[in-house]
One Martini backbone bead per residue (centre of mass of N, CA, C, O) as a GRO file, in nm:
protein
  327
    1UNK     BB    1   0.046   3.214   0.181
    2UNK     BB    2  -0.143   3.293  -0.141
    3UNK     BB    3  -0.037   3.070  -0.435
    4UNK     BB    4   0.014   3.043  -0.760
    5UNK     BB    5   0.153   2.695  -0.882
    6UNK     BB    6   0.408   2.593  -1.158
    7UNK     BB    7   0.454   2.324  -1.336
    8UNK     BB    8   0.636   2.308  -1.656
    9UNK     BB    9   0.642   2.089  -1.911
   10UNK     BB   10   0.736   1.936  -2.191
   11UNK     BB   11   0.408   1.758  -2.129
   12UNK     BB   12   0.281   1.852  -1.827
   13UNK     BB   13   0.096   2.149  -1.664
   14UNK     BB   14   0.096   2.207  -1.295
   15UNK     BB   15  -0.152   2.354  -1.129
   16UNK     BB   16  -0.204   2.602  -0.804
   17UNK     BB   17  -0.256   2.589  -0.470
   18UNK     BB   18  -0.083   2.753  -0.222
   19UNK     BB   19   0.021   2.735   0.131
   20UNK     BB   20   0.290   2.917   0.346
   21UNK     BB   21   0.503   2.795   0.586
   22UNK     BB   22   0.763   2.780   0.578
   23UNK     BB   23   0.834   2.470   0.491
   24UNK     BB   24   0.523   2.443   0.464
   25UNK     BB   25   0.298   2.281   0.218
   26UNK     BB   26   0.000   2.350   0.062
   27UNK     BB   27  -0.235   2.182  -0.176
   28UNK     BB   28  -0.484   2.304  -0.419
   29UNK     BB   29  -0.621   2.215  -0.728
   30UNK     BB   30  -0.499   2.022  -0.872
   31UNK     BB   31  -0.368   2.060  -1.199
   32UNK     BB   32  -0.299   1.887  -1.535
   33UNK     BB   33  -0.178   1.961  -1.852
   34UNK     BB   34  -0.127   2.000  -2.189
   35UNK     BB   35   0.107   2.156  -2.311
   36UNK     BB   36   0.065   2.142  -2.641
   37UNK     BB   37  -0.249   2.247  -2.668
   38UNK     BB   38  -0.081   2.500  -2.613
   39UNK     BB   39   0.014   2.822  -2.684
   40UNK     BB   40   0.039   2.894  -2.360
   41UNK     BB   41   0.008   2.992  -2.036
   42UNK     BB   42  -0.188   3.171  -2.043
   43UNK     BB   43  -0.364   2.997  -2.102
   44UNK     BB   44  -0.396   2.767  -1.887
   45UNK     BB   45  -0.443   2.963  -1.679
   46UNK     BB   46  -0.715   3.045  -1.750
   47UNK     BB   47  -0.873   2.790  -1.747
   48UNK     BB   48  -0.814   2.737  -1.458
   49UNK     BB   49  -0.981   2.981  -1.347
   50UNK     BB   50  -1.245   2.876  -1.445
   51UNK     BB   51  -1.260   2.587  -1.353
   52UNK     BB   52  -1.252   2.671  -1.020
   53UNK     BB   53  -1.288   3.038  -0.961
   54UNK     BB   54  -0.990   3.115  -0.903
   55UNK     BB   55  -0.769   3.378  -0.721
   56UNK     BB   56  -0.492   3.529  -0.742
   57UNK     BB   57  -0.199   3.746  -0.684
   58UNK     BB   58   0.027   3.546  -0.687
   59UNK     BB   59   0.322   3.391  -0.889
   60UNK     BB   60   0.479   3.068  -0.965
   61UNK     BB   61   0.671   2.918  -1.204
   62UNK     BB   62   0.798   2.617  -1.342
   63UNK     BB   63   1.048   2.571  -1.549
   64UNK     BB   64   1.180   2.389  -1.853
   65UNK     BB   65   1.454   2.611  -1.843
   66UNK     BB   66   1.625   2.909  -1.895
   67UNK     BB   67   1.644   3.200  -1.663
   68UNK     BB   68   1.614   3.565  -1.776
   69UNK     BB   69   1.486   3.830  -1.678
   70UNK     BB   70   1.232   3.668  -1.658
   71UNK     BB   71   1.287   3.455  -1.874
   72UNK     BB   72   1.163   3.201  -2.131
   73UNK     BB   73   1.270   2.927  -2.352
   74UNK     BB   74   1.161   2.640  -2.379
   75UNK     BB   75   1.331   2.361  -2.443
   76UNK     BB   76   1.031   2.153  -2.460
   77UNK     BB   77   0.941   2.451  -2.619
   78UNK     BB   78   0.709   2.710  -2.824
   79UNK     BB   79   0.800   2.910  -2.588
   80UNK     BB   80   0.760   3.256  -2.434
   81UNK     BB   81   0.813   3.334  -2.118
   82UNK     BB   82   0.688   3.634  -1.910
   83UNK     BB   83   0.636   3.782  -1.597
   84UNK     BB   84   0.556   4.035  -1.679
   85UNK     BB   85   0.309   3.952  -1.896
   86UNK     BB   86   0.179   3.798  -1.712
   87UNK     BB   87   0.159   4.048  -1.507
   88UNK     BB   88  -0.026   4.178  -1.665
   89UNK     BB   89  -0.249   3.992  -1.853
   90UNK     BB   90  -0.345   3.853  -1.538
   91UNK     BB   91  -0.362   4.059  -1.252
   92UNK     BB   92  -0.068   4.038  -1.127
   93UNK     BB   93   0.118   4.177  -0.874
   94UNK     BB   94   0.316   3.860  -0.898
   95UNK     BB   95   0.576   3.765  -1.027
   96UNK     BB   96   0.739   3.418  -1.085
   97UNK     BB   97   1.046   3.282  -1.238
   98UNK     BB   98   1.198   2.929  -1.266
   99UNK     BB   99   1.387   2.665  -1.272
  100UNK     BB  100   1.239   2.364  -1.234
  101UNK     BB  101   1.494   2.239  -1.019
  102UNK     BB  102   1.513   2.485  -0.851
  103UNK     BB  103   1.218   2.432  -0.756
  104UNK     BB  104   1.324   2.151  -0.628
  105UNK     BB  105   1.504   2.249  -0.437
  106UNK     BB  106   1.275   2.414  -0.296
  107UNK     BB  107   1.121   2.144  -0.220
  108UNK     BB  108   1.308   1.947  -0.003
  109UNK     BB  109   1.245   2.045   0.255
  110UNK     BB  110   0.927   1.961   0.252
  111UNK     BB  111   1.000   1.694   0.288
  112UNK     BB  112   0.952   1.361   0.381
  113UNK     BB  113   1.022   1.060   0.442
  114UNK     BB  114   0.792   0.916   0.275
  115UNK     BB  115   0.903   1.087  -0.024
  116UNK     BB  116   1.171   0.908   0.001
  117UNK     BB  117   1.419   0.743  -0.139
  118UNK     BB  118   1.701   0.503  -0.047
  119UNK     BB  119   2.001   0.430  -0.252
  120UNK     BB  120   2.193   0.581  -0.045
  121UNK     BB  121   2.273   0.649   0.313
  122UNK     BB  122   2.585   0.714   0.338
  123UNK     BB  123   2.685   0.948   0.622
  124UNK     BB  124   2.608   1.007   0.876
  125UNK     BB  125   2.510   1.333   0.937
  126UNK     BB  126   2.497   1.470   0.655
  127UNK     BB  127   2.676   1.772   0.549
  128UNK     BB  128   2.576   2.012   0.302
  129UNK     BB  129   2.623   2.025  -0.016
  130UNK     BB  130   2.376   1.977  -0.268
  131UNK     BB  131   2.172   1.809  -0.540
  132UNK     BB  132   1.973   1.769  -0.865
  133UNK     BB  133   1.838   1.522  -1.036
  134UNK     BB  134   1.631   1.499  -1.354
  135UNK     BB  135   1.470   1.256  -1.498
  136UNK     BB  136   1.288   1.327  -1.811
  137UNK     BB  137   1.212   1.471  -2.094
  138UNK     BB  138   1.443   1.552  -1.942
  139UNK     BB  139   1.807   1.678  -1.818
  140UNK     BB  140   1.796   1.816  -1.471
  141UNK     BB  141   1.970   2.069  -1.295
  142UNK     BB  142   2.097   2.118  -0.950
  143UNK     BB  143   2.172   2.353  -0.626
  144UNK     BB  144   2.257   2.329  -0.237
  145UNK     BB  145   2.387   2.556  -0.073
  146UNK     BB  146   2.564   2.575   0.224
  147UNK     BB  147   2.612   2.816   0.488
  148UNK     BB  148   2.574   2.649   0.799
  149UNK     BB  149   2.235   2.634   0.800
  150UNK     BB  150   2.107   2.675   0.499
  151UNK     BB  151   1.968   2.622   0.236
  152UNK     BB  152   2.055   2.729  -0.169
  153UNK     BB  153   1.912   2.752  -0.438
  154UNK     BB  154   2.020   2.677  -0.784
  155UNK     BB  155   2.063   2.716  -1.114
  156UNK     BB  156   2.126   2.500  -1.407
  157UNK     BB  157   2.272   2.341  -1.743
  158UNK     BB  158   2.403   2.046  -1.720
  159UNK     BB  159   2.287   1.847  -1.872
  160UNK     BB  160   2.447   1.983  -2.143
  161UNK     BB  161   2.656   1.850  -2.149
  162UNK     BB  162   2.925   1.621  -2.202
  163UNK     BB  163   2.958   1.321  -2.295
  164UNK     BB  164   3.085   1.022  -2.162
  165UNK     BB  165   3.272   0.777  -2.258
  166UNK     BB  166   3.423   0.436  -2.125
  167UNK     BB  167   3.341   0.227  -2.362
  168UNK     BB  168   3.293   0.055  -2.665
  169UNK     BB  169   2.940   0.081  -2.623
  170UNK     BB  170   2.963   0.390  -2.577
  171UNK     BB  171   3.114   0.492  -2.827
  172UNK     BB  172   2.913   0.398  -3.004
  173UNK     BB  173   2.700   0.557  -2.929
  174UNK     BB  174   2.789   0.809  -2.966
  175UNK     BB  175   2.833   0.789  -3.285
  176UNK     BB  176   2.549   0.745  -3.332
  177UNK     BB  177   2.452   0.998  -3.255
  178UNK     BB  178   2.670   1.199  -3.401
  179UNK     BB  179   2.498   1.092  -3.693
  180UNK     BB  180   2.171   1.212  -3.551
  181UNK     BB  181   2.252   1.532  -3.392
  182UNK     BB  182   2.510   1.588  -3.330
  183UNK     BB  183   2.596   1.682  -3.029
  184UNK     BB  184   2.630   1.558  -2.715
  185UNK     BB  185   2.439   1.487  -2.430
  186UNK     BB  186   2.316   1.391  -2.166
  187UNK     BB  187   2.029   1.412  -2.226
  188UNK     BB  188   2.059   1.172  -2.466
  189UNK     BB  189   2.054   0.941  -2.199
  190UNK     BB  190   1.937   1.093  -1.938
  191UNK     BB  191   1.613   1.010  -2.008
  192UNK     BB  192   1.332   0.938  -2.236
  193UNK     BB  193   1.508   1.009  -2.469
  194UNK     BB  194   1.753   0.841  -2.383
  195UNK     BB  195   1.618   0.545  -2.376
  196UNK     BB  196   1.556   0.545  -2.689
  197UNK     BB  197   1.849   0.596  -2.792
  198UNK     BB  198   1.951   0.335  -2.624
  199UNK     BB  199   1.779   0.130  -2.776
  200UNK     BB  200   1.813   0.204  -3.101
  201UNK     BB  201   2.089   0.124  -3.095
  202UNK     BB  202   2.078  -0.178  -2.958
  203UNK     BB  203   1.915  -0.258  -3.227
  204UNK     BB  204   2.148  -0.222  -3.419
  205UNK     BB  205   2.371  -0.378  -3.318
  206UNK     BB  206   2.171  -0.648  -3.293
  207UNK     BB  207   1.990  -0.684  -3.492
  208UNK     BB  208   1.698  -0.646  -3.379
  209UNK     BB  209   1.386  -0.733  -3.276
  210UNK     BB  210   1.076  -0.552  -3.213
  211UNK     BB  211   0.889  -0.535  -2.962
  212UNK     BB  212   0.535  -0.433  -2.992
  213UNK     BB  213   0.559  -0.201  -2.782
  214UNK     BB  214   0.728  -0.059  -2.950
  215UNK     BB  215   0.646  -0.065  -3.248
  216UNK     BB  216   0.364   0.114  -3.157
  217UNK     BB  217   0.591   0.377  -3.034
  218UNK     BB  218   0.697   0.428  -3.327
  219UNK     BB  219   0.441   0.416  -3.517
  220UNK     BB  220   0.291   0.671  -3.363
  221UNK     BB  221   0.481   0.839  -3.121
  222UNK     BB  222   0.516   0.763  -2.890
  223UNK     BB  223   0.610   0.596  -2.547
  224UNK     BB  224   0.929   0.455  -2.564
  225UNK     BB  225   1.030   0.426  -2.275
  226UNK     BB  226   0.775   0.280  -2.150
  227UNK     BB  227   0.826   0.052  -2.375
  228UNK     BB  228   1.072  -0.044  -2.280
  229UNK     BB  229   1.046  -0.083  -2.009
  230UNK     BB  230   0.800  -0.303  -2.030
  231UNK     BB  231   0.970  -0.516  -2.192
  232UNK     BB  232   1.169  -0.560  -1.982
  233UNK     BB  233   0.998  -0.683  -1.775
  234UNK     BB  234   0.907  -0.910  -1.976
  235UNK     BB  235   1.197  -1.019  -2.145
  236UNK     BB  236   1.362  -0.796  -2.298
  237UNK     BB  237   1.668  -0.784  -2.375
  238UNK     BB  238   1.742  -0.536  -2.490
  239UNK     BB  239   1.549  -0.371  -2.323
  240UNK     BB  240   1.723  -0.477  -2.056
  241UNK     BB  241   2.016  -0.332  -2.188
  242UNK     BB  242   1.868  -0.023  -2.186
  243UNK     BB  243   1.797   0.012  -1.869
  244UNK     BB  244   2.064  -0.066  -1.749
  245UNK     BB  245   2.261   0.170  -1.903
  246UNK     BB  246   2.078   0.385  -1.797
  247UNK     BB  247   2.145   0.337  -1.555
  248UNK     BB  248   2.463   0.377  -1.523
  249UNK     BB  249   2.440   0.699  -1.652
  250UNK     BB  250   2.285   0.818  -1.430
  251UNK     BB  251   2.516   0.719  -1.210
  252UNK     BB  252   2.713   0.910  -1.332
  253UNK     BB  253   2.546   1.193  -1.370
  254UNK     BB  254   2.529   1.228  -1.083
  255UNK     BB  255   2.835   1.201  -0.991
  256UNK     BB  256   2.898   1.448  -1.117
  257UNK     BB  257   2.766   1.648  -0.996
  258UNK     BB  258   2.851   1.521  -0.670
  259UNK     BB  259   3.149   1.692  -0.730
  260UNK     BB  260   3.112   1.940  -0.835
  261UNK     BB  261   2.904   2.026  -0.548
  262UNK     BB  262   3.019   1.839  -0.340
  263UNK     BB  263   2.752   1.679  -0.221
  264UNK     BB  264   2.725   1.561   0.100
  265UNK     BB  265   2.400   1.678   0.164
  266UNK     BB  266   2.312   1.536  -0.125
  267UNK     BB  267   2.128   1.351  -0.377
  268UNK     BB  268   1.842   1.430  -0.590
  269UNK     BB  269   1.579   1.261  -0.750
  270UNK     BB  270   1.405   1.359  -1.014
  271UNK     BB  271   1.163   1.323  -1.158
  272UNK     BB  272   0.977   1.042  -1.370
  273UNK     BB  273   1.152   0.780  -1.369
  274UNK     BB  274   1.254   0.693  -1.059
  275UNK     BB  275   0.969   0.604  -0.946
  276UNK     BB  276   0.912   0.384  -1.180
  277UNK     BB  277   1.254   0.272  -1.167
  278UNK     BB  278   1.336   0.169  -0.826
  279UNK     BB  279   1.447  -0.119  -0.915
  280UNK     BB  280   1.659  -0.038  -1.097
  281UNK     BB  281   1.829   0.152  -0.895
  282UNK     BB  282   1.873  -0.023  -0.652
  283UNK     BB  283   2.051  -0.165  -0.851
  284UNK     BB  284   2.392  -0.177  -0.919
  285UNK     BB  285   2.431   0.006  -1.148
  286UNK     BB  286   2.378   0.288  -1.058
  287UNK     BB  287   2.575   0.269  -0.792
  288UNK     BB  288   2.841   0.228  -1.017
  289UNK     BB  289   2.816   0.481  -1.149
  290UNK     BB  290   2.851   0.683  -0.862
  291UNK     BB  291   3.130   0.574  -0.763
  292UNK     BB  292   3.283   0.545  -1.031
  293UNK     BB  293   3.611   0.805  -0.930
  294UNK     BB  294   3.826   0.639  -0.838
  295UNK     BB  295   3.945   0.837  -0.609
  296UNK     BB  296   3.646   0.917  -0.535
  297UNK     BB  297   3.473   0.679  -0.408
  298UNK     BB  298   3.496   0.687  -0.086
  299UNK     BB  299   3.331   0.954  -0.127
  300UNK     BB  300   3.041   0.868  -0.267
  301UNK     BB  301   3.016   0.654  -0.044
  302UNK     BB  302   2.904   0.955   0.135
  303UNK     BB  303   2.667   1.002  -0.041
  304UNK     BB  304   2.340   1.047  -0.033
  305UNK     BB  305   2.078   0.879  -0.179
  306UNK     BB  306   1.757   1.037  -0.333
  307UNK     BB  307   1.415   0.971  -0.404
  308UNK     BB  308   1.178   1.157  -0.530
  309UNK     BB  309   0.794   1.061  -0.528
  310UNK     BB  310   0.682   1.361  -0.527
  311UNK     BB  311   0.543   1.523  -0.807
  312UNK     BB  312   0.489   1.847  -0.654
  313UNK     BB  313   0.767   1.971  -0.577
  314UNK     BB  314   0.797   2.212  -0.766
  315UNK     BB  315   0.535   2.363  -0.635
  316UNK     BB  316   0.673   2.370  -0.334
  317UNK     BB  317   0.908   2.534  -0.447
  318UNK     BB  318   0.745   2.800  -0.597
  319UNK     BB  319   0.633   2.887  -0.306
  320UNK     BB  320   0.920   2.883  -0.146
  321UNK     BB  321   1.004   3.129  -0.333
  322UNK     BB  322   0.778   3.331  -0.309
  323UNK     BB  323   0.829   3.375   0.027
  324UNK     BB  324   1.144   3.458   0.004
  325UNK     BB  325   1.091   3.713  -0.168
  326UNK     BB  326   0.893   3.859   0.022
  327UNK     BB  327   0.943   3.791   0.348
   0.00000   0.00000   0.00000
């Protein structure tokens, strides 16, 4: 089966052409565009079109926020899409639409052991339901039903849940936060914009002054996530101060995710942030926050965890949601 296959993010939006066997998926053409450049997926889609010389019949995209009755207002973006509108405008036989996490776990069958990264190898021969996290431009969840036989992946909107601090500078944080943007969310600590707030908070707490890196990202509006990691990596305090207590709450809101689903045959972690900064979550922090469950530490420290490194996974999963649609 041949569809056209996208994963729209608030930052970045990549179609292709997917090719699709059972859990096997091939992609080529794969093109990526800057979201924000564009007013609509459909200026996008024909863009790609123009530049290939490609036309599917099928196509499948994957959303970064909630999808209803096939539509979607995007989280991190002033879009409106419609998958009527879509297949009506652009002259597709049929449109799927589906939340981005929803598509990464619809991904996660196709990928093979190469393109996982190991954080915790869990319980030998590990069965049952599964869950993606992905910190990226935000924080999206999803779930893998296991029936017996095979995962169903269905999507979340958990990432939006309420933050819990633990200890007196996580409450700083919370305080701090909600004097800036009133209601705190996942999304708001374990994310890019999350690494941004978790820094600029212990900028203030510690009356830092910023490495040049960070002050050029500050003063630009440019990517301070990435800057803030940059510093870290070079030896600054406050930024490695800010990355470590990220990989701490990343793996607290992993674990929390995979106490809600059972998640006993996995965790997988999603999204742009984790395979940048693997050595960071491979350290104690990230470990320590996913398995500190009090009684259910035993239970923890039997789920597998791992990092997902293809950044396709999404496509691969659009892909794979519209061959089980079509059936």
């Amino acid at each position: 089966m041949r569809v056209l296959v996208g994963d729209i993010g608030g930052t970045k939006t990549g179609l292709g052409i997917a090719e699709v066997q059972g859990d096997t998926v091939s992609l080529d053409l794969h093109r990526r565009y800057p979201s924000r450049k564009s007013v609509s997926l459909g200026e996008i889609v024909t863009t790609f079109f123009d530049e290939t010389g490609c036309q599917c019949e099928m196509a499948a995209f994957a959303v970064a926020g909630p999808v209803v009755s096939g539509r979607s207002k995007t989280t991190n973006l002033p879009w409106q899409i419609d998958a009527a509108e879509l297949q009506k405008n652009l002259g597709f036989k049929r449109v799927g639409l589906l939340n981005d996490l929803e598509a990464v776990a619809w991904g996660v069958p196709a990928l093979t052991r190469n393109e996982l990264a190991v954080l915790q190898p869990g319980a030998s021969g590990a069965v049952g339901n599964a869950c993606v996290v992905a910190a990226g431009t935000g924080l999206g969840e999803a779930g893998l039903f296991w029936d017996g036989t095979k995962h169903h992946a269905f999507p979340t909107e958990g990432g939006h849940t309420d933050f819990a601090p633990t200890d007196d500078r996580e409450f700083a944080l919370l305080n701090y936060l909600q004097k800036k943007v009133g209601r705190v969310s996942w999304e708001r600590v374990v994310s890019g914009i999350g690494i941004g707030n978790i820094y600029a908070f212990l900028a203030q707490w510690h009356k830092a002054v910023h490495p040049p890196a960070v002050a050029e990202a500050l003063r630009s509006d440019g990517d301070i996530a990435a800057a803030v990691a940059e510093a870290a990596n070079n030896g600054h305090a406050i930024s490695q101060e800010a990355m470590e207590l990220f990989a701490v709450l990343y793996g607290r809101e992993a674990g929390n995710t995979a106490l809600k689903h059972m998640a006993l045959g996995g965790v997988y972690l999603g999204g742009g942030i984790a395979p940048k900064n693997l050595a960071l979550l491979q350290g104690p922090g990230f470990a320590e926050g996913f398995r500190d469950k009090g009684r259910m530490r035993s239970l923890m420290e039997q789920i597998p965890v791992q990092v997902i490194l293809d950044p396709l996974t999404p496509l691969y999963g659009a892909a794979r949601y519209m061959a089980a649609e079509i059936g």
